[in-house]
CSV table of C-alpha atoms and ligand atoms in Angstrom, one decimal:
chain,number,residue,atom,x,y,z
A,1251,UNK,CA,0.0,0.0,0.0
A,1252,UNK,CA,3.0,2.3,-0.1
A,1253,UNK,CA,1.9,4.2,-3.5
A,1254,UNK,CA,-1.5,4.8,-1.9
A,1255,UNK,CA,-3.1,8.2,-2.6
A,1256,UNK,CA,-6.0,10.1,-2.1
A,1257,UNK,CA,-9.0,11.3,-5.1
A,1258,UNK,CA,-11.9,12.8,-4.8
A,1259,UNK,CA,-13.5,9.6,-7.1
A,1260,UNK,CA,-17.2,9.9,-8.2
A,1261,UNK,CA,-19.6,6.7,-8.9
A,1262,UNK,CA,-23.0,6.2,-9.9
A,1263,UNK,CA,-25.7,5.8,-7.5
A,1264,UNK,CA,-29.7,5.4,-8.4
A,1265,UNK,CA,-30.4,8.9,-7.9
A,1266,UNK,CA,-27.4,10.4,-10.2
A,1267,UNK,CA,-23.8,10.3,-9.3
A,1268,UNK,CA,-22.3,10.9,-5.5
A,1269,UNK,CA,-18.1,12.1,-5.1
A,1270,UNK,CA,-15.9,11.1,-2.2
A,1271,UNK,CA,-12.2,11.4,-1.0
A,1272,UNK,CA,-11.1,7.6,-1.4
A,1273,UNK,CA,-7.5,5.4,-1.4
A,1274,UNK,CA,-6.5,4.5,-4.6
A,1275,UNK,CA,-3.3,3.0,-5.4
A,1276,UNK,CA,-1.4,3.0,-8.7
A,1277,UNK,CA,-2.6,0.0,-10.2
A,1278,UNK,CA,-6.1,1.6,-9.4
A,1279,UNK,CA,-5.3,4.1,-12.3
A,1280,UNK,CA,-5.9,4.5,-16.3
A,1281,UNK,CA,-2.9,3.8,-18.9
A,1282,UNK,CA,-0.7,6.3,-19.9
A,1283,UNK,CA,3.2,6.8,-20.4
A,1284,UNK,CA,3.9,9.4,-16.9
A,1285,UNK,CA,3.0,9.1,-13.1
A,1286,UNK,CA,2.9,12.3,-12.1
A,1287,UNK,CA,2.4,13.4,-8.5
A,1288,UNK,CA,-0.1,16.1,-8.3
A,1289,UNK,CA,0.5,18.8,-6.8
A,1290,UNK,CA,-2.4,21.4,-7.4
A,1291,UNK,CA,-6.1,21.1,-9.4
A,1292,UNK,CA,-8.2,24.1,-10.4
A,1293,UNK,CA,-12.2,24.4,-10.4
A,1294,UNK,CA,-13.9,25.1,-13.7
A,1295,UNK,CA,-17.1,25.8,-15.1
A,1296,UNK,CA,-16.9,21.8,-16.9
A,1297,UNK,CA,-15.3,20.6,-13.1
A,1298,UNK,CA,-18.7,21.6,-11.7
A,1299,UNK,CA,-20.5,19.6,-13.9
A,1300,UNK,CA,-18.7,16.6,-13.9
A,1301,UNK,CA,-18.1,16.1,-10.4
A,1302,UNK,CA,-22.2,16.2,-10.5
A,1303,UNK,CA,-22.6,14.2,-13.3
A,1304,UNK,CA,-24.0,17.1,-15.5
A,1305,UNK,CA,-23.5,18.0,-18.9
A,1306,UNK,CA,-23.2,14.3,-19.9
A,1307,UNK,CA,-19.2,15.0,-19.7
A,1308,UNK,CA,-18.4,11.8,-17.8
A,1309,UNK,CA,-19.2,8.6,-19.9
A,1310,UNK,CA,-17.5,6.0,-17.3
A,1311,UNK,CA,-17.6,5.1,-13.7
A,1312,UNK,CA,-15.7,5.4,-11.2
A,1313,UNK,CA,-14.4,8.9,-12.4
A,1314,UNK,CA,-12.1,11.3,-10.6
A,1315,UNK,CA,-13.2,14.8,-12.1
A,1316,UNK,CA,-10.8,17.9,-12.3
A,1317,UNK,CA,-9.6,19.0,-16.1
A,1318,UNK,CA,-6.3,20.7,-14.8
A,1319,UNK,CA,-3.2,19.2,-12.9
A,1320,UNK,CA,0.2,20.7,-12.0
A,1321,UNK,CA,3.0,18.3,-10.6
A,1322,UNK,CA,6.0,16.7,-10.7
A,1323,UNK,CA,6.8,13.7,-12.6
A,1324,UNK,CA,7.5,10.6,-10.7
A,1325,UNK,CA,8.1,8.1,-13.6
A,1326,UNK,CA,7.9,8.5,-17.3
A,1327,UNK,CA,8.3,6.1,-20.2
A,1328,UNK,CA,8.3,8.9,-22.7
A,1329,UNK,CA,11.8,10.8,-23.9
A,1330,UNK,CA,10.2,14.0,-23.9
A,1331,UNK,CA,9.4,13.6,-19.6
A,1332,UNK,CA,12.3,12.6,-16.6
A,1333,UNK,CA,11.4,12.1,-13.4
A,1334,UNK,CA,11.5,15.3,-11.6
A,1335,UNK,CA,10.4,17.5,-14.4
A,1336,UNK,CA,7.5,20.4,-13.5
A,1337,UNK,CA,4.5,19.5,-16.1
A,1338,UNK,CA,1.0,21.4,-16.8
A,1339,UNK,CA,-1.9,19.9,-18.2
A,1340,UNK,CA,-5.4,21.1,-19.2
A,1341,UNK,CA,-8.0,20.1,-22.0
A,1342,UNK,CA,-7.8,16.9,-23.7
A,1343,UNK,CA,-11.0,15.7,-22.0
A,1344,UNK,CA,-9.2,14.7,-19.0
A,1345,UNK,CA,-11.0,15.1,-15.8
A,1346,UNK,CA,-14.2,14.4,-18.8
A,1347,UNK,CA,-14.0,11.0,-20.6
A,1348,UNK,CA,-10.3,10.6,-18.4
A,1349,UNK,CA,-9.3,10.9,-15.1
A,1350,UNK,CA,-8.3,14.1,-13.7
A,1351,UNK,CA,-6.5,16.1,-11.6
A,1352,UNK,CA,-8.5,15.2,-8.4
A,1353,UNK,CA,-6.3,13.1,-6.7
A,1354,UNK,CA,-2.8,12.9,-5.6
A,1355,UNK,CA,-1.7,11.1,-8.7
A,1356,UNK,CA,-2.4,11.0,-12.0
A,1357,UNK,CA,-1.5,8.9,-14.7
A,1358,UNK,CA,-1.4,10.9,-18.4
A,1359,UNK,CA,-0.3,10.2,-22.0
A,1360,UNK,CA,3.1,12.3,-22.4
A,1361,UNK,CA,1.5,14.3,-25.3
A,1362,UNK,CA,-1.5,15.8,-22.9
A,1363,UNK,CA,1.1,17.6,-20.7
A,1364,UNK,CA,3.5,21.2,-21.1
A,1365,UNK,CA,6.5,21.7,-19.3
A,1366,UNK,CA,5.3,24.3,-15.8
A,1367,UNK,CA,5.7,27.5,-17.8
A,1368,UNK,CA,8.9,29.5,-16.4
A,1369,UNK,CA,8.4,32.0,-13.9
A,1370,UNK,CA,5.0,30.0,-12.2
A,1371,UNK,CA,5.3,27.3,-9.8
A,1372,UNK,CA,1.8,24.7,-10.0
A,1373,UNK,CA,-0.2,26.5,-7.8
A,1374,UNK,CA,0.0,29.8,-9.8
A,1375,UNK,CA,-0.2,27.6,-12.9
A,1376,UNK,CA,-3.4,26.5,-11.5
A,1377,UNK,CA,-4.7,30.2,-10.7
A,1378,UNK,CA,-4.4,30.2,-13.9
A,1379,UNK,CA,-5.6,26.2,-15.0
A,1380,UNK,CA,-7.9,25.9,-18.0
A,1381,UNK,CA,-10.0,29.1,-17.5
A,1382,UNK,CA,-6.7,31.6,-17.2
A,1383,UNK,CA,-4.9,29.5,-20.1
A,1384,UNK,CA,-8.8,30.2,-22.7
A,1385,UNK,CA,-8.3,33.8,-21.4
A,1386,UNK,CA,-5.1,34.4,-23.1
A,1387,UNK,CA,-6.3,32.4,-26.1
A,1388,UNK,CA,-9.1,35.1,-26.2
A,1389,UNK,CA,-6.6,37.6,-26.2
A,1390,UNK,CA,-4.5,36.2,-28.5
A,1391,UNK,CA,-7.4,35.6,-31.1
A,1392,UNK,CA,-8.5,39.5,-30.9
A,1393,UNK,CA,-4.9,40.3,-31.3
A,1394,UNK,CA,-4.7,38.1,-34.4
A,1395,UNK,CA,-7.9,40.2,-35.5
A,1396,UNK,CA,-6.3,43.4,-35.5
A,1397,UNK,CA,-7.6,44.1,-32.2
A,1398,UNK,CA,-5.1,47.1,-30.2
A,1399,UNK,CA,-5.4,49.0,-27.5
A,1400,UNK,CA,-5.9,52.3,-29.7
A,1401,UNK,CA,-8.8,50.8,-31.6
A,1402,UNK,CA,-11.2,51.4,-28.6
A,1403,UNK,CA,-12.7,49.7,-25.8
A,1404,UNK,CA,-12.7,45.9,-24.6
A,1405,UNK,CA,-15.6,44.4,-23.3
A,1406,UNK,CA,-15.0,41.1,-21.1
A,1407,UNK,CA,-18.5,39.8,-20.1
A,1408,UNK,CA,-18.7,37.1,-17.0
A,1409,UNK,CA,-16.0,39.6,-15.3
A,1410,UNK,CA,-16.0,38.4,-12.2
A,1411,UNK,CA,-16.0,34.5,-13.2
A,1412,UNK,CA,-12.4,32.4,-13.6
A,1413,UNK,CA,-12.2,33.3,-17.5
A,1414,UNK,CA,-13.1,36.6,-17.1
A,1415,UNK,CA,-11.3,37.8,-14.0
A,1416,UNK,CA,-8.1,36.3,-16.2
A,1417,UNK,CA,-8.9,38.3,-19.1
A,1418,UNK,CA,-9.6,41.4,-17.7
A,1419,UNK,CA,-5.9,41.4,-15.8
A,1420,UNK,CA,-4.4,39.9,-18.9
A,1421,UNK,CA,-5.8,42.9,-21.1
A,1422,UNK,CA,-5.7,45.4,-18.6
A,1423,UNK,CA,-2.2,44.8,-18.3
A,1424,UNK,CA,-2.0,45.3,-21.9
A,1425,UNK,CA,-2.9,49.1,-21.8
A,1426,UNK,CA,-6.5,48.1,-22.9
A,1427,UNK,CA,-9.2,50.3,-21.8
A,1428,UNK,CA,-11.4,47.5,-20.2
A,1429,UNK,CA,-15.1,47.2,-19.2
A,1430,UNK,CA,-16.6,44.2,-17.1
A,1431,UNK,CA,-19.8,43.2,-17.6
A,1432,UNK,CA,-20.9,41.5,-14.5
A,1433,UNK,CA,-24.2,40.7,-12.8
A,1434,UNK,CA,-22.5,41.1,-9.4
A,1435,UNK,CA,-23.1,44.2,-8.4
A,1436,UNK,CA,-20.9,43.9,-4.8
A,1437,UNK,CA,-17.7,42.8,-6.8
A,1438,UNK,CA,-17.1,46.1,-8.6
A,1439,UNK,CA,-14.4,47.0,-6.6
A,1440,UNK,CA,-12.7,44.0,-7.1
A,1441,UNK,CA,-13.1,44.3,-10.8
A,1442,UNK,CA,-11.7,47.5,-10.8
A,1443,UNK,CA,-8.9,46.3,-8.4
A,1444,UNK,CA,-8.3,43.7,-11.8
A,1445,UNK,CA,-7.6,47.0,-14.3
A,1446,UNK,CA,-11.6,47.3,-14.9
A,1447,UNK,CA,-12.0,51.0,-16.0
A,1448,UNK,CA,-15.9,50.9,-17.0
A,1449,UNK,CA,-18.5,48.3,-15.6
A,1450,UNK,CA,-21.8,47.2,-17.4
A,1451,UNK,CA,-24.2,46.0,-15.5
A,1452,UNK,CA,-25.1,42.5,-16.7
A,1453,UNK,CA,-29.1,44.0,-16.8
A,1454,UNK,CA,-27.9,46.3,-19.2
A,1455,UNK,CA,-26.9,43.5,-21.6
A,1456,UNK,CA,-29.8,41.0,-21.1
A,1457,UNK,CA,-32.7,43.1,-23.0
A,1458,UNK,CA,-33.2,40.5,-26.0
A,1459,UNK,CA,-32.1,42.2,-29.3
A,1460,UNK,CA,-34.1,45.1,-30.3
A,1461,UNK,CA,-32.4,46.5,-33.9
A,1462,UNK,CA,-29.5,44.7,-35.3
A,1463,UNK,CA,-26.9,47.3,-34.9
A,1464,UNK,CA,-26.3,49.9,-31.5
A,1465,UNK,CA,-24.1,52.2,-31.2
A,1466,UNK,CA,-20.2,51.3,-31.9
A,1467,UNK,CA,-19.0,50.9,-28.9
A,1468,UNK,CA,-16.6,48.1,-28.4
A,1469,UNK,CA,-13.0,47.0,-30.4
A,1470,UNK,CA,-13.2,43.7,-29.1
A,1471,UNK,CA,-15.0,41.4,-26.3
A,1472,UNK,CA,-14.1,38.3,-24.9
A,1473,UNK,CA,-17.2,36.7,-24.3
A,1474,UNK,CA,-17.4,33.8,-21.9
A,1475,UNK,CA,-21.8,33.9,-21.2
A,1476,UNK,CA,-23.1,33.5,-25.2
A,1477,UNK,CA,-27.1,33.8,-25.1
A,1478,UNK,CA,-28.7,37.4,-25.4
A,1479,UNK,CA,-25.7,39.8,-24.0
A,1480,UNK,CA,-23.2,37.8,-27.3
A,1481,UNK,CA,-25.9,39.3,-29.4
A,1482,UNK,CA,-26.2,42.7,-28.1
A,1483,UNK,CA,-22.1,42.8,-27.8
A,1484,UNK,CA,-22.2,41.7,-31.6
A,1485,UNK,CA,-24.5,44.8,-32.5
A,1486,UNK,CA,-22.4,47.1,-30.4
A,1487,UNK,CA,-19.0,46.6,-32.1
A,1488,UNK,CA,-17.0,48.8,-33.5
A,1489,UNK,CA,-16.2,48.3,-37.7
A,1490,UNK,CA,-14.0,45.6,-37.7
A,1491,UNK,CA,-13.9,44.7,-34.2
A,1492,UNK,CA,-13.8,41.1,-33.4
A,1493,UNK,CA,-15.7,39.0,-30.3
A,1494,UNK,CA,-13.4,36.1,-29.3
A,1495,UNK,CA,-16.5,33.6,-27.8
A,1496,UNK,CA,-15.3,31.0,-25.4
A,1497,UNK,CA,-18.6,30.6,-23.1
A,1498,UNK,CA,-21.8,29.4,-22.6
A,1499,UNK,CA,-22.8,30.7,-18.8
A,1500,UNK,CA,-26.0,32.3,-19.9
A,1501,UNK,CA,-26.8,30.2,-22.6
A,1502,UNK,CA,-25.8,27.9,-25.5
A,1503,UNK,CA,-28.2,30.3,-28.1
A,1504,UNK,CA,-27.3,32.3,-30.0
A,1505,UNK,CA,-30.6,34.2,-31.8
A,1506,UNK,CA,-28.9,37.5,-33.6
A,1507,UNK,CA,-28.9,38.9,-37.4
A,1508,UNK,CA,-26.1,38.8,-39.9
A,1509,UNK,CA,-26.0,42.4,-40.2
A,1510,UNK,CA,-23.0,42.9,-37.8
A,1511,UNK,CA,-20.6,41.1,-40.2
A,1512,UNK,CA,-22.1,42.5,-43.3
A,1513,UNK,CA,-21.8,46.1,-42.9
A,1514,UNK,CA,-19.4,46.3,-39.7
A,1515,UNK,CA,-16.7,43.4,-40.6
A,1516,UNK,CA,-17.5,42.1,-37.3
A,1517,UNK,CA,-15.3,38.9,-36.9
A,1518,UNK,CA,-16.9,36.3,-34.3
A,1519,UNK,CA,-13.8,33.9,-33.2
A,1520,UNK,CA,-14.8,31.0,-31.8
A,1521,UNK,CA,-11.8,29.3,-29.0
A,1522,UNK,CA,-11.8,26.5,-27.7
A,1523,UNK,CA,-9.1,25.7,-25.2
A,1524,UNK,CA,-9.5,21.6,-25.2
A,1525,UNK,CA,-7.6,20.5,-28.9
A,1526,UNK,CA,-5.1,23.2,-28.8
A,1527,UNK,CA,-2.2,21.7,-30.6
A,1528,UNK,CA,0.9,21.9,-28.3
A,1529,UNK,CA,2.8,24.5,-30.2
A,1530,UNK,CA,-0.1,26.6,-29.6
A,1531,UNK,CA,-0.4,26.1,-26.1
A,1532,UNK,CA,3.3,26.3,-25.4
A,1533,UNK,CA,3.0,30.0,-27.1
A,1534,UNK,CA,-0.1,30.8,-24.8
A,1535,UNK,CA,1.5,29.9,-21.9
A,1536,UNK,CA,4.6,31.8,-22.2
A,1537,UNK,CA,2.3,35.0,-22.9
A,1538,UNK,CA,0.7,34.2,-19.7
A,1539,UNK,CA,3.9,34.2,-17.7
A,1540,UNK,CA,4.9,37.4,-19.6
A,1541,UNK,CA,1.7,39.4,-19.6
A,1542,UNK,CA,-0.3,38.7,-16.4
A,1543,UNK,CA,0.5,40.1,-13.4
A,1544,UNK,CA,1.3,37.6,-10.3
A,1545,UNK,CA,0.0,40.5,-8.1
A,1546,UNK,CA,-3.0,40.1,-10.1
A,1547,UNK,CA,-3.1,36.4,-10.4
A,1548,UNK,CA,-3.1,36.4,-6.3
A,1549,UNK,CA,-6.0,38.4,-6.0
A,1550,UNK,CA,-8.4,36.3,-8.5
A,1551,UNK,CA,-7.0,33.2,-6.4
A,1552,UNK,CA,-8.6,31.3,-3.8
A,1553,UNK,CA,-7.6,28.0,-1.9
A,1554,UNK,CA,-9.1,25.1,-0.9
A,1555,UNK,CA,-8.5,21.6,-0.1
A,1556,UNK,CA,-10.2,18.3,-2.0
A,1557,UNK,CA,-12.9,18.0,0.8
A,1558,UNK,CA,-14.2,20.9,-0.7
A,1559,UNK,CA,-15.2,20.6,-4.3
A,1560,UNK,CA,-18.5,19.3,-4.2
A,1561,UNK,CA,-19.8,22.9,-2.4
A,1562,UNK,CA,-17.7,24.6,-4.6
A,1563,UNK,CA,-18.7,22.3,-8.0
A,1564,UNK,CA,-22.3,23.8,-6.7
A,1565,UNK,CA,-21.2,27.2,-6.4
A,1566,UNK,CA,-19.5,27.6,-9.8
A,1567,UNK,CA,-22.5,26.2,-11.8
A,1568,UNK,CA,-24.3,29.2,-10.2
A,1569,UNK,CA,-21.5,31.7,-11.1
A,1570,UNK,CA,-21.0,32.2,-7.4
A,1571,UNK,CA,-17.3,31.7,-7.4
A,1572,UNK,CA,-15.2,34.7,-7.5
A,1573,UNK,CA,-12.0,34.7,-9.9
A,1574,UNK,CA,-10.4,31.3,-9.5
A,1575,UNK,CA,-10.2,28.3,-6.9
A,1576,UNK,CA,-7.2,26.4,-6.6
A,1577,UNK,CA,-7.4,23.2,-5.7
A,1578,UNK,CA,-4.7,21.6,-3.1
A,1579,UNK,CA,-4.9,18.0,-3.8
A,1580,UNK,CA,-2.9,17.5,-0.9
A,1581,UNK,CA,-4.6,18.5,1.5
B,469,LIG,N1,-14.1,27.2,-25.0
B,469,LIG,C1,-13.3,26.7,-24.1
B,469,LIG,O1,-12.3,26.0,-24.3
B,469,LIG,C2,-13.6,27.0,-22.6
B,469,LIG,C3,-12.6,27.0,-21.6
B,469,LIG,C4,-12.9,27.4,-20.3
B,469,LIG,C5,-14.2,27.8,-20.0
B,469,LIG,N2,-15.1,27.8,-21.0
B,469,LIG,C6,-16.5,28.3,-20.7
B,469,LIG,O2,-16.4,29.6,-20.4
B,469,LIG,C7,-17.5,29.9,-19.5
B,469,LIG,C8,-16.9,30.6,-18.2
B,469,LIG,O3,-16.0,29.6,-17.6
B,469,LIG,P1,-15.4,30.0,-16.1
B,469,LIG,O4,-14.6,28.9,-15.7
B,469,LIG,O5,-14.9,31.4,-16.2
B,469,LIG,O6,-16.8,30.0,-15.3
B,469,LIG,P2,-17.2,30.8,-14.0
B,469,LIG,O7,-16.0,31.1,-13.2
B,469,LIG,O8,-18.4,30.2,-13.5
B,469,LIG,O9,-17.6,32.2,-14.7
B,469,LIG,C9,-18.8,32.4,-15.4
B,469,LIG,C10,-19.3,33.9,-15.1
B,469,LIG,O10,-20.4,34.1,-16.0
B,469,LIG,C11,-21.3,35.0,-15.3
B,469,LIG,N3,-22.6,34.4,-15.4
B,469,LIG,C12,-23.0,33.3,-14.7
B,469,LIG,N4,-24.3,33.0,-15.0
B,469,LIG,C13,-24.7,33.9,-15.9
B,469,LIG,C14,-26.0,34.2,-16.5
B,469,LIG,N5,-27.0,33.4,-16.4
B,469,LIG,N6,-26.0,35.2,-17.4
B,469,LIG,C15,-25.0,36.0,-17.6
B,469,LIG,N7,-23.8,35.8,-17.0
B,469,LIG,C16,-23.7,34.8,-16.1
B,469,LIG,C17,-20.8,35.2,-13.9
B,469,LIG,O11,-20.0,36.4,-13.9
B,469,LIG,P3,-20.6,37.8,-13.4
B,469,LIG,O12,-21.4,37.5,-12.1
B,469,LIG,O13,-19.4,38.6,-13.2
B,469,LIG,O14,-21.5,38.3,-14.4
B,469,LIG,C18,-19.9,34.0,-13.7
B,469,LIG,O15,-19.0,34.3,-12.7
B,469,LIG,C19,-18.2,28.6,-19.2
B,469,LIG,O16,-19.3,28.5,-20.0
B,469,LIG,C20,-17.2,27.6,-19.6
B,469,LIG,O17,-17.8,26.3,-19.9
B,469,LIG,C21,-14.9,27.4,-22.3
């Protein structure tokens, strides 16, 4: 029992799934080419709904949730990994159709994981996880868009959530002029403490779409809700300004005209964060070591050990977690 280790593992009961802290030991866990020792999960919008058996993410039981992991490798079998090397991994379905991050170990395909991007250790890697790393991708895709900071305003829409909080710091940071549009009306401060300089109230943005264009208003948006404000955000760009859309928080619908793209040159850039190709992500993450502040980071993080996920996996599908909670596996 010497390589025993603790997961938060979820099963299948009669009346939907139910999550524990259990012992596993190594042989207890999936194939793959590295053992790494974990050292730090995150908590995500997809972690809430697979550590309640939502969203139909999970197709096998016994599952340990959690789509981010930052450790330490303890054994490899692929060249590219040595024991002892600092690795990263989000997307790839683990912690969805594999196991995750949940657990003290984890064993991964070599291809899955990054080396710990210089300049973080895992928990700030974590701070960052899946939601911080889609952030920058955001950035990066209104960057590749033409979007700059003398073009006009950026609107980030779910501020206050893990993808958002991220964003705003990230383009802040930048020298963007940045508005949050949040429906938390006790967090402005906090926003503001983020680089915020304007914030829309999320009631402003959730009147269904009246005409198909509003006045120009924003360069860019990273949009992490979809549903009714993606619309209005669409009809309120500027000419040629482009909406990186990563999220579905308020809804999965999208019900809008054309109009934007045809006589703006809106570009609507979809990201998603799970398939990036590893050149990619290497690139991403080294902007995000570069271009986010740690004094930032710290203030969208929060801590928390593995007894706690299945108040916060409740909390986060009711976008009442602030910014980012890191999840120490070991304790
Ligand atoms: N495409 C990808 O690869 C990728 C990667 C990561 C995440 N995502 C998606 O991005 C979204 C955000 O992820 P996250 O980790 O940042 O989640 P999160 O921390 O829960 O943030 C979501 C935020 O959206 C806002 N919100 C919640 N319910 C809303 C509603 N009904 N209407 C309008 N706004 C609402 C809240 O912010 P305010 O209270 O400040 O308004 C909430 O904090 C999720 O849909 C997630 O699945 C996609």
């Amino acid at each position: 029992m010497s390589d025993a280790f603790r997961a938060f593992v979820v099963e299948k009961t009669e009346g939907g799934v139910t999550g524990a802290i259990k012992t596993l030991t190594e042989a207890d866990l999936p194939a793959g080419d590295v053992l790494v020792s974990v050292a730090a999960s995150s908590l995500n919008y997809k972690d809430g709904l697979a550590a309640q058996g939502l969203g139909n993410l999970v197709k096998t039981y016994p599952h340990v949730p959690g789509i981010d992991l930052a450790g330490t490798v303890i054994s490899s079998a692929s060249p590219d990994y040595k024991p002892g090397d600092a690795v990263v991994l989000t997307g790839w379905w683990v912690g969805e159709r594999y196991w995750g991050g949940y657990a003290q170990k984890a064993r991964v395909k070599s291809e899955w994981l990054v080396p710990l991007p210089k300049g973080l250790t895992p928990r700030q890697a974590m701070a960052v996880g899946t939601a911080g790393f889609t952030a920058m991708l955001c950035v990066m895709a209104l960057e590749d868009g033409g979007v700059a900071p003398e073009k006009g305003p950026v609107l980030v829409t779910g501020a206050t959530g893990g993808v958002g909080s991220v964003a705003v710091a990230i383009l802040a940071n930048l020298g963007y002029e940045v508005a949050a549009l949040t429906g938390k009306a006790s967090e402005h401060a906090y926003l503001e403490s983020l680089g915020a300089r304007r914030i829309v109230d999320r009631a402003e943005m959730s009147e269904p779409l009246g005409k198909p264009l509003e006045a120009e208003t924003w360069a860019g948006v990273v949009d992490t809700v979809g549903g009714v404000p993606l619309a209005r955000a669409l009809a309120q760009m500027k000419y040629n300004g482009v909406v990186a859309s990563c999220g579905l928080a308020a809804s999965a619908k999208l019900d809008t005209t054309v109009i934007p793209f045809l006589l703006r040159g809106v570009r609507l850039s979809g990201i998603d964060s799970v398939m990036k190709p590893k050149a990619d992500r290497l690139v991403a993450w080294a902007r995000i070591a570069k271009d986010l502040p740690l004094a930032k980071l710290e203030a969208i993080a929060t801590d928390h050990g593995l007894a706690e996920v299945p108040d916060l996996a409740k909390q986060i599908l009711t976008g009442k977690v602030r910014g980012r909670a890191v999840i120490d596996v070991n304790r």
